Every structure is written in structure tokens, then in C-alpha cells.
PDB file of C-alpha atoms in Angstrom:
ATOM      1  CA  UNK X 261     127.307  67.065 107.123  1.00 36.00           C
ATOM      2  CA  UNK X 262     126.836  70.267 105.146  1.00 34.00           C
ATOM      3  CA  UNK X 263     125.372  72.037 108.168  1.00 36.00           C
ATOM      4  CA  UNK X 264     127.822  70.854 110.450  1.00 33.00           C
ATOM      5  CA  UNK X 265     130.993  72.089 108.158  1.00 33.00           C
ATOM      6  CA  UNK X 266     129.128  75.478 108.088  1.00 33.00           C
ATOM      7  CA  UNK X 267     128.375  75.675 111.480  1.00 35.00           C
ATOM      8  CA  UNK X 268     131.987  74.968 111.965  1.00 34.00           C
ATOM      9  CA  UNK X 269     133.467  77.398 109.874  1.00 33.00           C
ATOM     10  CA  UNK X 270     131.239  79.742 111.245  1.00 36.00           C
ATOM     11  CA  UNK X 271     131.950  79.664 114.530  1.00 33.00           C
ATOM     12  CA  UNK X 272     135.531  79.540 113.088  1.00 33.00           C
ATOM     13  CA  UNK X 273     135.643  83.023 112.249  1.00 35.00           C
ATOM     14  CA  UNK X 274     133.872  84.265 114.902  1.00 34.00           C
ATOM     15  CA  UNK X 275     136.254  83.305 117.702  1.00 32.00           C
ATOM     16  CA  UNK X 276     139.290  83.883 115.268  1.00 33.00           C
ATOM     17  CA  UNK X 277     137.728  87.758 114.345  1.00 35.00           C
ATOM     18  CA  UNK X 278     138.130  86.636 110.582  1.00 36.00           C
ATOM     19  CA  UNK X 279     134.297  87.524 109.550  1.00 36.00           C
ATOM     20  CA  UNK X 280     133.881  91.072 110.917  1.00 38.00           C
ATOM     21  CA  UNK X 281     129.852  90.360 111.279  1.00 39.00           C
ATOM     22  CA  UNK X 282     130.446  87.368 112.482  1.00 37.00           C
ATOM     23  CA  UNK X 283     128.498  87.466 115.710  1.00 39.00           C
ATOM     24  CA  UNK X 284     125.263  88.788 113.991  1.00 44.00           C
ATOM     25  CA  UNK X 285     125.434  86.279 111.302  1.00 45.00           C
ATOM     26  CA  UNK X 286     126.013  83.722 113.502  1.00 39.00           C
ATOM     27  CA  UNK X 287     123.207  84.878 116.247  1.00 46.00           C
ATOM     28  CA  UNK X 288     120.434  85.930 113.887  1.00 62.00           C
ATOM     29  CA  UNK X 289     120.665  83.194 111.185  1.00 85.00           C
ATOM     30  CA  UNK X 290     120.748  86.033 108.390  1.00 95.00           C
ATOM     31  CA  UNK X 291     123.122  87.978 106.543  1.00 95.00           C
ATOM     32  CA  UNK X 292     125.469  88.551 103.450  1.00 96.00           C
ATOM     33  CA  UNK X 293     123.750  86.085 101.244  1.00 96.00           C
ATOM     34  CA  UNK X 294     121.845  84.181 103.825  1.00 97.00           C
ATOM     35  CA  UNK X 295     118.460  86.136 103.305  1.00 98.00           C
ATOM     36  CA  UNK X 296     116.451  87.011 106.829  1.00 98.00           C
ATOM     37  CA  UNK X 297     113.083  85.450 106.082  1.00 97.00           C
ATOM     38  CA  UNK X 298     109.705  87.797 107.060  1.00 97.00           C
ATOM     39  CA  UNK X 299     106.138  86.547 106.382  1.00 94.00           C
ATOM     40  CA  UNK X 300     105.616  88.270 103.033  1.00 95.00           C
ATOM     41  CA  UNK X 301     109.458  88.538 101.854  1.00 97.00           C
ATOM     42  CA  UNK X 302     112.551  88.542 102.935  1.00 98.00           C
ATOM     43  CA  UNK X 303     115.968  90.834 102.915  1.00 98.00           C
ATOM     44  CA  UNK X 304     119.404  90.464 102.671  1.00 98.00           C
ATOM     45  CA  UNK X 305     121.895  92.149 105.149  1.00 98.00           C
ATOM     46  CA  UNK X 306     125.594  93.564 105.200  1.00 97.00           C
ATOM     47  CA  UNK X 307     126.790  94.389 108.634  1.00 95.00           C
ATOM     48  CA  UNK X 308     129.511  97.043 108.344  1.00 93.00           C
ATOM     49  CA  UNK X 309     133.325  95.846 109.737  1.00 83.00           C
ATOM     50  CA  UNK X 310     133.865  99.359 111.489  1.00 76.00           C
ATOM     51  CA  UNK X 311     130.640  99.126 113.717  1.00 75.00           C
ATOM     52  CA  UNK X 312     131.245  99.300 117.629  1.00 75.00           C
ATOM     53  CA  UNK X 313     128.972  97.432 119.854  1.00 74.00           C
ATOM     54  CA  UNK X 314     126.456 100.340 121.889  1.00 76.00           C
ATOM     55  CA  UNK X 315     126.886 103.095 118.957  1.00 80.00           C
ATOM     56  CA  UNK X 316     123.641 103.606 117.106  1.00 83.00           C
ATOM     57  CA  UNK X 317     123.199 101.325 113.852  1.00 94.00           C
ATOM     58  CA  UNK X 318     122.540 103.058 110.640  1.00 96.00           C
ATOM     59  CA  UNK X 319     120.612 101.339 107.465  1.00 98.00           C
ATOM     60  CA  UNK X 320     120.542 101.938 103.807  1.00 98.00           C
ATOM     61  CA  UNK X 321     118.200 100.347 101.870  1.00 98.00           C
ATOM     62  CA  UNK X 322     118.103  99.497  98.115  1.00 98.00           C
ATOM     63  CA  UNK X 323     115.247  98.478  96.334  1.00 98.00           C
ATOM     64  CA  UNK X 324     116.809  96.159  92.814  1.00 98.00           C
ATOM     65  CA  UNK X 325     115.015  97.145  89.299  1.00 97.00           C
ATOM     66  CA  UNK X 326     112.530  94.784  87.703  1.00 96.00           C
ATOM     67  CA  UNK X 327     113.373  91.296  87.842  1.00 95.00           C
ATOM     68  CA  UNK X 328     116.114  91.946  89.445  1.00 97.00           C
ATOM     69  CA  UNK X 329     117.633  89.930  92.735  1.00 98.00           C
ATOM     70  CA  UNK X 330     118.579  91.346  96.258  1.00 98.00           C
ATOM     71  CA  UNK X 331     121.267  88.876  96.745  1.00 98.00           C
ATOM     72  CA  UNK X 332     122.887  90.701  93.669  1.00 98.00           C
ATOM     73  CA  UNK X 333     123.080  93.580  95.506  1.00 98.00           C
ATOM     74  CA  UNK X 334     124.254  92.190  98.626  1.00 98.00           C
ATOM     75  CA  UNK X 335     127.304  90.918  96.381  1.00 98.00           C
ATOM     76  CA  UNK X 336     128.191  94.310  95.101  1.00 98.00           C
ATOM     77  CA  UNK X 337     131.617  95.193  96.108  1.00 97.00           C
ATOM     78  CA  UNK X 338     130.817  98.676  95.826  1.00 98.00           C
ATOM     79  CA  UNK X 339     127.591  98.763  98.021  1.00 98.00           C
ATOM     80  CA  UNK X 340     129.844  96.699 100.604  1.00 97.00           C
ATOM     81  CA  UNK X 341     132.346  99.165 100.628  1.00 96.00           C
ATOM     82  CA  UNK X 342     130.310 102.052 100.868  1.00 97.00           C
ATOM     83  CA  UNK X 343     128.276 100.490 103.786  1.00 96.00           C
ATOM     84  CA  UNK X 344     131.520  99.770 105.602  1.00 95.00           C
ATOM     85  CA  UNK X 345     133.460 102.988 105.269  1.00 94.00           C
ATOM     86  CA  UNK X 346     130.432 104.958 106.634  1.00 94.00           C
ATOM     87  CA  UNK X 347     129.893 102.364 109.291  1.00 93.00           C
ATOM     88  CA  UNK X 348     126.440 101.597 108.577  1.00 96.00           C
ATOM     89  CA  UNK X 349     124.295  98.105 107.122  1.00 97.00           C
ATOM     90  CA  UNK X 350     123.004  97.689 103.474  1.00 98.00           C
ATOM     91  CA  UNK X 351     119.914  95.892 103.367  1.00 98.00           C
ATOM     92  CA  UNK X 352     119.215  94.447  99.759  1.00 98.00           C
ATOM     93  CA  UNK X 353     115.079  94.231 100.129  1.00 98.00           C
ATOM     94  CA  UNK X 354     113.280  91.427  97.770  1.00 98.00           C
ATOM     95  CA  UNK X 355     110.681  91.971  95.617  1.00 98.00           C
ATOM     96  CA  UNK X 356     107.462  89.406  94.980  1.00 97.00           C
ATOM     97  CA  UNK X 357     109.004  88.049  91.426  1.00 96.00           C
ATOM     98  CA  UNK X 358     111.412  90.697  91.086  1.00 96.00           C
ATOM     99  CA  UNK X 359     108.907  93.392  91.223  1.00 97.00           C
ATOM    100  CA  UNK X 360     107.419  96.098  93.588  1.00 98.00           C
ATOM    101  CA  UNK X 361     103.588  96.922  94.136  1.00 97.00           C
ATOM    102  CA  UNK X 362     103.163 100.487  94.155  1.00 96.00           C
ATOM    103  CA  UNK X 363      99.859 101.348  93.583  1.00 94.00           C
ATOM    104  CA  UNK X 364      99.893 101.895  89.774  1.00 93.00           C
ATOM    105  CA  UNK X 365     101.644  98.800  88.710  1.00 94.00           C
ATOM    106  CA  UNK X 366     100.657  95.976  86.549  1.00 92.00           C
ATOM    107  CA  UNK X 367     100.311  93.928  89.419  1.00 91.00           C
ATOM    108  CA  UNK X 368      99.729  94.468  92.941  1.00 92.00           C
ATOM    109  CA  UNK X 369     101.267  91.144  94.885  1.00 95.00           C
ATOM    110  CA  UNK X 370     102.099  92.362  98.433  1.00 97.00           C
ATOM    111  CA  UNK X 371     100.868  94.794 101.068  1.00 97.00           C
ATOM    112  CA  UNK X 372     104.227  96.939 100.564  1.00 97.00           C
ATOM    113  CA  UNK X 373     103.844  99.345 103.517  1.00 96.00           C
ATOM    114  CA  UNK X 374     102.925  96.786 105.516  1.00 97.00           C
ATOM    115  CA  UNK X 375     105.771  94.987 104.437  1.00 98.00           C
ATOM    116  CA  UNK X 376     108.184  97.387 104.749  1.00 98.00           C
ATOM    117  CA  UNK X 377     107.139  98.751 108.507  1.00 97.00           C
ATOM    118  CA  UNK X 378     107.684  94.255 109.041  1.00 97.00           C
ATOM    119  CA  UNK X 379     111.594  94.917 107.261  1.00 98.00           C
ATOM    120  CA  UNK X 380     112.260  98.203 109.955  1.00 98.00           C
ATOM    121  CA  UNK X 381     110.255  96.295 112.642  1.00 97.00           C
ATOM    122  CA  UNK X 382     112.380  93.478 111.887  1.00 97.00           C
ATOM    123  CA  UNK X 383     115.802  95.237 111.902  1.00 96.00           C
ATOM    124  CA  UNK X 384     114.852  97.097 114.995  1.00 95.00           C
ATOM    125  CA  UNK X 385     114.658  93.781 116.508  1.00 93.00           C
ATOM    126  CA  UNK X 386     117.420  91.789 115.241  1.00 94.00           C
ATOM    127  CA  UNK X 387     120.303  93.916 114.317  1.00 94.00           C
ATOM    128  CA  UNK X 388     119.593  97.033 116.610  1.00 94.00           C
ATOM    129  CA  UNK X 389     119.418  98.900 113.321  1.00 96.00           C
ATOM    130  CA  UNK X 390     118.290 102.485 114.645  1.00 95.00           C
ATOM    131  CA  UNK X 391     114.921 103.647 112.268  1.00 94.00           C
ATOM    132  CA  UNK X 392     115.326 107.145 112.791  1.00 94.00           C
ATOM    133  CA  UNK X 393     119.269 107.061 110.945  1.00 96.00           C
ATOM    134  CA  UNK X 394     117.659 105.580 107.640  1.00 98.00           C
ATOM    135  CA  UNK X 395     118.002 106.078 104.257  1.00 98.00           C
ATOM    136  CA  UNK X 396     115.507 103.925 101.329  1.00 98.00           C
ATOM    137  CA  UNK X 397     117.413 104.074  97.958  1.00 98.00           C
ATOM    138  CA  UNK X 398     116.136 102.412  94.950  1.00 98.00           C
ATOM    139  CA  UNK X 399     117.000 101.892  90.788  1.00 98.00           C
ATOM    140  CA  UNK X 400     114.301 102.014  88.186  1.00 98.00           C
ATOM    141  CA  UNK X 401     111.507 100.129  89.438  1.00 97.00           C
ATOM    142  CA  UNK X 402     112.847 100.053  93.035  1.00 98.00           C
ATOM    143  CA  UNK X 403     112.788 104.388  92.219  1.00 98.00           C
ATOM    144  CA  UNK X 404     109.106 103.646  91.491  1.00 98.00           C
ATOM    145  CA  UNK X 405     108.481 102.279  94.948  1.00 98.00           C
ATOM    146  CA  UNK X 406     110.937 104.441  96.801  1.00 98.00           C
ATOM    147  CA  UNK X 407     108.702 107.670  95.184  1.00 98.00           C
ATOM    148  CA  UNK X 408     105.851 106.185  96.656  1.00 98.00           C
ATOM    149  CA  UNK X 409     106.802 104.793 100.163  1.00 98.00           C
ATOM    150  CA  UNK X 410     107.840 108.967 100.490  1.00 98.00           C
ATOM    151  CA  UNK X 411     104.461 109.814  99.718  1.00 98.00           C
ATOM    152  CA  UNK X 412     102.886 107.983 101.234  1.00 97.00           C
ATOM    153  CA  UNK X 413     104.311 108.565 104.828  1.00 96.00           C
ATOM    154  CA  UNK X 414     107.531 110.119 104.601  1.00 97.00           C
ATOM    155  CA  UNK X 415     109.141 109.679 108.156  1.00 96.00           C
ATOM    156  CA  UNK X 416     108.978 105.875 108.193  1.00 97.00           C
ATOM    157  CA  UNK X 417     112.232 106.627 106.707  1.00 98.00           C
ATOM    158  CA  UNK X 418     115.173 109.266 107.536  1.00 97.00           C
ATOM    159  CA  UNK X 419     115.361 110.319 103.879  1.00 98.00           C
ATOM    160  CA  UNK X 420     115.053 109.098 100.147  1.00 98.00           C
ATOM    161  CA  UNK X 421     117.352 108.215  97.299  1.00 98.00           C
ATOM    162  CA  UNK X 422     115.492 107.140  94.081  1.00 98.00           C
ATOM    163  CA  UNK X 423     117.468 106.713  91.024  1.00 98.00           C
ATOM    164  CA  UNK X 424     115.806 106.690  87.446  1.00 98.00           C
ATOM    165  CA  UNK X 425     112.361 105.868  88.700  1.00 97.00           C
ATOM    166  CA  UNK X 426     109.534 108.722  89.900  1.00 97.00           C
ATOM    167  CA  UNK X 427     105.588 108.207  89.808  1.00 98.00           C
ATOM    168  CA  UNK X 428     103.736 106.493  86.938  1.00 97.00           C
ATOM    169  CA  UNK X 429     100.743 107.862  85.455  1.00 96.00           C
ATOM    170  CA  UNK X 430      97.878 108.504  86.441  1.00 96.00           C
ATOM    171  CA  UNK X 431     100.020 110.486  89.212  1.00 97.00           C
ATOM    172  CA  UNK X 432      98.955 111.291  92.729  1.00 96.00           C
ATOM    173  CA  UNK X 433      97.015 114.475  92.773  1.00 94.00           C
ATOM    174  CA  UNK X 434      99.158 114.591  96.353  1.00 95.00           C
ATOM    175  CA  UNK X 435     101.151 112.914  98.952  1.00 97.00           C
ATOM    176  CA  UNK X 436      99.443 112.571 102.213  1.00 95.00           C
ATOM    177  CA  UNK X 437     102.337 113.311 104.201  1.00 94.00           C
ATOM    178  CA  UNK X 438     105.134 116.275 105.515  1.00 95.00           C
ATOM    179  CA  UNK X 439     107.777 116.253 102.594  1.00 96.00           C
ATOM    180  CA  UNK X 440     110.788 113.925 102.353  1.00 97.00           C
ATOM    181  CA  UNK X 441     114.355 114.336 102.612  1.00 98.00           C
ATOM    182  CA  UNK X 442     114.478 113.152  98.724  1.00 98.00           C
ATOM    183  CA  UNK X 443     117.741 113.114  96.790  1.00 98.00           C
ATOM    184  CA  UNK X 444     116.716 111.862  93.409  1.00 98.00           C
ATOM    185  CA  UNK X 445     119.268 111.240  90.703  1.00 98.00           C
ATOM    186  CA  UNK X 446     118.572 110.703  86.933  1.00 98.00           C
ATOM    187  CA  UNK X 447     120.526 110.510  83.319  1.00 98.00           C
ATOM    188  CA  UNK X 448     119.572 112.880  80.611  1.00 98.00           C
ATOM    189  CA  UNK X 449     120.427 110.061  78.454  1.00 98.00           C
ATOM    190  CA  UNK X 450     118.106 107.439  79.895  1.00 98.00           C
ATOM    191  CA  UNK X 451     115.817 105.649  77.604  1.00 98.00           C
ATOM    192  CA  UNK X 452     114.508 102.843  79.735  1.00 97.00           C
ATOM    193  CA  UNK X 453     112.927 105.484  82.358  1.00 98.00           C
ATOM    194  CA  UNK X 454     113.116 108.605  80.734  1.00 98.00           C
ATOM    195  CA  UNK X 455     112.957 111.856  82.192  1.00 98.00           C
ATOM    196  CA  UNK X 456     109.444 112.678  80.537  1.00 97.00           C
ATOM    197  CA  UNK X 457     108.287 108.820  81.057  1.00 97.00           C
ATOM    198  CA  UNK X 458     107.493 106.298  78.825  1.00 96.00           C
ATOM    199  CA  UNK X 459     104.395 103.831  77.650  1.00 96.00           C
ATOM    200  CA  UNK X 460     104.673 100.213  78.499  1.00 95.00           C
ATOM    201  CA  UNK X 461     102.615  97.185  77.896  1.00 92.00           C
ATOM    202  CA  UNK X 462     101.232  98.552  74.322  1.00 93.00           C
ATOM    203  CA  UNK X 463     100.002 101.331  75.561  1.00 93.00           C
ATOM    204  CA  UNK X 464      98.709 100.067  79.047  1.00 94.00           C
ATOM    205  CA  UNK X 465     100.797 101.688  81.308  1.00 95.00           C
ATOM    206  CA  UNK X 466     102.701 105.291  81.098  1.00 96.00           C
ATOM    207  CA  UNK X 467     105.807 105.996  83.521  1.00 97.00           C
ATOM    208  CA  UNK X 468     105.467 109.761  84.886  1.00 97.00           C
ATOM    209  CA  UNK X 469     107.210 112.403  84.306  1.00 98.00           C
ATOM    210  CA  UNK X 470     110.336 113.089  86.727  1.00 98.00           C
ATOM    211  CA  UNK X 471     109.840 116.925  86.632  1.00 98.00           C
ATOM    212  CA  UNK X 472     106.008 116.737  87.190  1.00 98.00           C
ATOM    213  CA  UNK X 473     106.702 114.433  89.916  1.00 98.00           C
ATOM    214  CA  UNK X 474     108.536 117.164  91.964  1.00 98.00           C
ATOM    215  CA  UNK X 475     105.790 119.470  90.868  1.00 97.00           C
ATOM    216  CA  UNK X 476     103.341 117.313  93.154  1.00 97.00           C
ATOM    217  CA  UNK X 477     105.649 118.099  96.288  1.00 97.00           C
ATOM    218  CA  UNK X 478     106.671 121.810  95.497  1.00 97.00           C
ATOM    219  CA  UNK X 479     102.744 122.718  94.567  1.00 96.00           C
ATOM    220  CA  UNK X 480     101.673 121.417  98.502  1.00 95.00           C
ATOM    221  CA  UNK X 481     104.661 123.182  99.807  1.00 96.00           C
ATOM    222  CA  UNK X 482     103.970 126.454  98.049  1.00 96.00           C
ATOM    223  CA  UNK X 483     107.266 126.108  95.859  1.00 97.00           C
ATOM    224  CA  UNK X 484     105.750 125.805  92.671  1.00 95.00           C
ATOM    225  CA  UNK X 485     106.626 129.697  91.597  1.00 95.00           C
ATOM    226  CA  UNK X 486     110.604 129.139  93.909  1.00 95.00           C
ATOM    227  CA  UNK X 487     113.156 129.538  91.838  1.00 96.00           C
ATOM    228  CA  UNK X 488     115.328 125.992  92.886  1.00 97.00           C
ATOM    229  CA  UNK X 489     118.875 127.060  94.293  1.00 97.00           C
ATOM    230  CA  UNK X 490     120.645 125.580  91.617  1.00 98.00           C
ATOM    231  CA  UNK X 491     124.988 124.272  91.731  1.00 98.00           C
ATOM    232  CA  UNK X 492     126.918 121.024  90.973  1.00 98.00           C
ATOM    233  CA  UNK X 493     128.599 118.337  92.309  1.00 97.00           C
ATOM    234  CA  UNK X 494     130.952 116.260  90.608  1.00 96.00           C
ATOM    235  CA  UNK X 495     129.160 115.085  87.592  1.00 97.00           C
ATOM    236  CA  UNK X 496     125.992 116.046  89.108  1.00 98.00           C
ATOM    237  CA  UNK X 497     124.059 119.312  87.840  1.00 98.00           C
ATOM    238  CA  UNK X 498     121.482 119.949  90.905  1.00 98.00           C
ATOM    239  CA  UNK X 499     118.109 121.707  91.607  1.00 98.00           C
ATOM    240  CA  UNK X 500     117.346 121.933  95.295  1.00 98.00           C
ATOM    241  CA  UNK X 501     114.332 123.239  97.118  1.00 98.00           C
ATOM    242  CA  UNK X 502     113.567 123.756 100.699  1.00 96.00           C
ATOM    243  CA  UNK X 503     110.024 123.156 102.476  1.00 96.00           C
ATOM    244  CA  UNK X 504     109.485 123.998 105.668  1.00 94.00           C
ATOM    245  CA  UNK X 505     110.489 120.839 106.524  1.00 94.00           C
ATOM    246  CA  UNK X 506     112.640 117.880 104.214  1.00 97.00           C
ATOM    247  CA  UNK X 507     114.420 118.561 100.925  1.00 98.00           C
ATOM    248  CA  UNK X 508     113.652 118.071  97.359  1.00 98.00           C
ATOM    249  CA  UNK X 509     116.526 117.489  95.516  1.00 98.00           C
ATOM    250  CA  UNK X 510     117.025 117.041  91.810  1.00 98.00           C
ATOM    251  CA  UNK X 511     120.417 115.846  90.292  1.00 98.00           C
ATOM    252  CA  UNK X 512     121.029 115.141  86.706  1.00 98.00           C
ATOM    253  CA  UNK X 513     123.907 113.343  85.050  1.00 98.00           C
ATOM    254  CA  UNK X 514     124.702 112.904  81.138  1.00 98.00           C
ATOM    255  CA  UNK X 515     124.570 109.420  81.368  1.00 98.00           C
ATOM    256  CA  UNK X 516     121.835 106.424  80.880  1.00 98.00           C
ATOM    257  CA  UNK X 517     120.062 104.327  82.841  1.00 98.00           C
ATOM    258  CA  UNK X 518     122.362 103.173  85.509  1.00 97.00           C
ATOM    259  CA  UNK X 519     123.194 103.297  89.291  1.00 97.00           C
ATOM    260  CA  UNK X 520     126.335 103.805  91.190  1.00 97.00           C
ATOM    261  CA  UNK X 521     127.218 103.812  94.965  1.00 98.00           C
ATOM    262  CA  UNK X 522     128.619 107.137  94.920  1.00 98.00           C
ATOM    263  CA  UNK X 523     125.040 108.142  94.125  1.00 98.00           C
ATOM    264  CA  UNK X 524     123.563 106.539  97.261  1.00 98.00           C
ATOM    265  CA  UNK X 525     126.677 107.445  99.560  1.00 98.00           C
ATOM    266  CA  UNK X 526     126.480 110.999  98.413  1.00 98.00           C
ATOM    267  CA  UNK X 527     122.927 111.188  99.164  1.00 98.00           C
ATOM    268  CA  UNK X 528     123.432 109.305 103.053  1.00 98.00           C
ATOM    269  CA  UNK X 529     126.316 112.300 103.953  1.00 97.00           C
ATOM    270  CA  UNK X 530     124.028 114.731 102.710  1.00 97.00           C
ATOM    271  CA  UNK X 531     121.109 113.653 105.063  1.00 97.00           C
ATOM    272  CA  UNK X 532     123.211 112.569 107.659  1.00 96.00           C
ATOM    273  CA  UNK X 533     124.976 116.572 107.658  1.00 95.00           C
ATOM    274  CA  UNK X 534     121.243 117.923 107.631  1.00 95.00           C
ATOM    275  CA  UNK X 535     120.020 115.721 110.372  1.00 94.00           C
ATOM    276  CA  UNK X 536     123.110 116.004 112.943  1.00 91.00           C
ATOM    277  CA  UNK X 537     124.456 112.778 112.211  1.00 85.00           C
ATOM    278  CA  UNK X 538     128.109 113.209 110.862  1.00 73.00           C
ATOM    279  CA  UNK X 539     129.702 116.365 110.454  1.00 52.00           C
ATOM    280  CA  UNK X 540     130.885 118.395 107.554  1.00 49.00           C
ATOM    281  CA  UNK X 541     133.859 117.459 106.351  1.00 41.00           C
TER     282      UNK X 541
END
């Protein structure tokens, strides 16, 4: 009886334009806080309101801290807002256990690039989400990862937006790939991830050091002695430096550990200005 009433109401808003993702949802069997299940994992989905059938599909990806929960994500107001007024979906990913395997964590429990090109593969598929208008975000441990999904091929995404997470120790020597569009965004007043990193686990386990992180990328590019062009932006104090290709992108703010949308949506205009997608306003 349960599945019926759904159905129902479903199909409800759909014909009555009352659910402005309606169709998807209903089509696909996924989205808001029905999760789209993958062999290894599964993701959550927002379809923006403003969307027109035939125009490409834009994604933004977040990647939820440790122990955290996609579906929390999905709920956030502010992520659903965002996605809507720039007309694109917000795909909460899941973690095995609330965590992410990059290749220096505690524990490695999933094949993440092969889960990840599965989630874009996936999206492609379902949703018509377009992989080249992409953007992978991620807070604290879902920084971690997005640091080292960049690195480790750089174009399976259109760009990068950790926040509070970079490489832990020992770090790569360097990144087998072009560099990133990466707009990374951290609080001077962070003591969970720290700018200079942390030890964990008793001494097991060492975060890396934000700033050395960026030295990885500038040192292949021949940046390391490039003076950054330096300006703000809002509450933002920014270091930028330009490879031949991509963007490193440093912005500090004199808060903690913490996340916000305008973060992400700040960092989506910037590479969507760079890469021809929406136009300076």
C-alpha cells in the first residue's frame, strides 16, 4: 500500500507540474533522497527547477567529511538553492562507511576512480548530465579525495573545489596528470584540518600541508619561483597561479573548519567564465 500511495503522489506532481524534477525522479527511480544505486555505492541527486529539456546538464559534486551522510547534503537548503539558481544538478556522492579511499588513508575500501568514472558514466546515462560542464567539490575528508581524484587525472572532471582538506603525508612526489582547474578554500582558524596538517591515530597518520600541497603542482608547472597574482573576494584573501593550462587557486578565510555554498557556487562561476560556459556578469 506504501508503494502504491507513493507511486500515486508521484505521478501526482508530475502531471500537476508541482515537483519540478518530477519526470526524472519518476523515470530513473533516483533522486532528492531516493539514492541512485551503482555496484560499489551509490549517489544522491537534485535536479535543478530552471533546467530546459535539450540544453546541456551541468553537475556539481560534493564529497561529505568523515562519517558524514550524502543524503545530508542532498537536504541542504543552501546546496538546493545554489544548484537551482545556476540551473545545474548537485550530486551528494556516498562514501564506504562515511569515508573516502584515497591512497593514504587508514583504510582503503573501494576502487574510488573506478567508482567515480561508474558515478559520471552513470549520470551520462541517466540524467543527460554533460561530463565536460563538471565541477567535484568536497569538505575535509571529501577535500582529501577531491585533491587526489585531480591528481590523479585531472580532466575526468571540469574543475575542482576542495574545502579544508589537501594531501596527507607521505605526499605525492607528483601528479600524473595536466593541472586542474582547482579552487581550494581554507580557514586560518581551522584546527580539525589545519593549514600545516595534523597527526591522527597516535601518531599513525599526518594530514599534509595545504601550502606544500600546491607546491607539488606549481614545482611540475615551473611556478615554484611565480610570484601568485594575489586580490580578494568578499571574505576571501586569494593566491592564484596560472599553468599553461588549469588554475591553482588558493583562498583563505578567518574562519574554522566549515563549508558554505557560496564557496562552491563561487568556485562553479569562476570555471564556468574560464571555460565559456556563462558569461561575466
Amino acid at each position: 500500500m506504501k508503494t502504491f500511495l507513493f507511486g500515486a503522489l508521484a505521478l501526482s506532481l508530475v502531471s500537476s507540474g508541482g515537483l519540478g524534477t518530477g519526470t526524472a525522479f519518476a523515470s530513473e527511480g533516483c533522486g532528492e533522497e531516493m539514492p541512485c544505486e551503482l555496484e560499489n555505492g551509490e549517489y544522491y541527486i537534485h535536479l535543478p527547477e530552471t533546467h530546459k529539456a535539450g540544453e546541456p546538464l551541468g553537475a556539481i559534486f560534493y564529497l561529505h567529511g568523515h562519517r558524514g551522510k550524502a543524503v545530508n547534503a542532498i537536504r541542504n537548503k543552501s546546496f538546493q538553492k545554489m544548484a537551482d539558481e545556476l540551473g545545474v544538478a548537485f550530486v551528494a556522492v556516498q562514501g564506504v562507511n562515511g569515508t573516502w579511499s584515497f591512497p593514504t588513508a587508514p583504510r582503503n575500501l573501494r576502487d574510488e576512480t573506478v567508482f567515480f568514472e561508474d558515478v559520471l558514466e552513470d549520470l551520462s546515462g541517466r540524467f543527460g548530465v554533460d561530463r565536460a560542464r563538471t565541477l567535484l567539490s568536497g569538505f575535509s575528508s571529501g577535500g582529501f579525495m577531491t585533491w587526489y581524484l585531480a591528481c590523479e587525472k585531472a580532466d575526468r572532471f571540469g574543475g575542482y573545489a576542495p574545502i579544508a582538506g589537501a594531501f596527507w603525508e607521505p605526499l605525492p612526489q607528483e601528479c600524473p596528470s595536466e593541472p586542474p582547474y582547482l579552487f581550494h578554500v581554507h580557514g586560518t582558524a581551522d584546527t580539525v584540518v589545519p593549514l600545516e596538517g595534523r597527526w591522527l591515530g597516535g601518531g599513525q597518520w599526518k594530514q599534509g600541508d595545504v601550502f606544500e600541497s600546491f607546491d607539488i603542482w606549481r614545482r611540475q608547472n615551473d611556478l615554484a619561483d611565480t610570484e601568485p597574482q594575489t586580490f580578494t573576494d568578499g571574505k576571501l584573501s586569494c593566491e592564484r597561479w596560472q599553468p599553461a593550462t588549469g588554475l591553482l587557486e588558493l583562498c583563505l578565510h578567518d574562519g574554522g573548519h566549515s563549508v558554505e555554498a557560496g564557496f562552491i557556487r563561487r568556485a562553479w562561476t569562476k570555471l564556468g567564465e574560464m571555460k565559456g560556459w556563462t558569461q561575466k556578469g
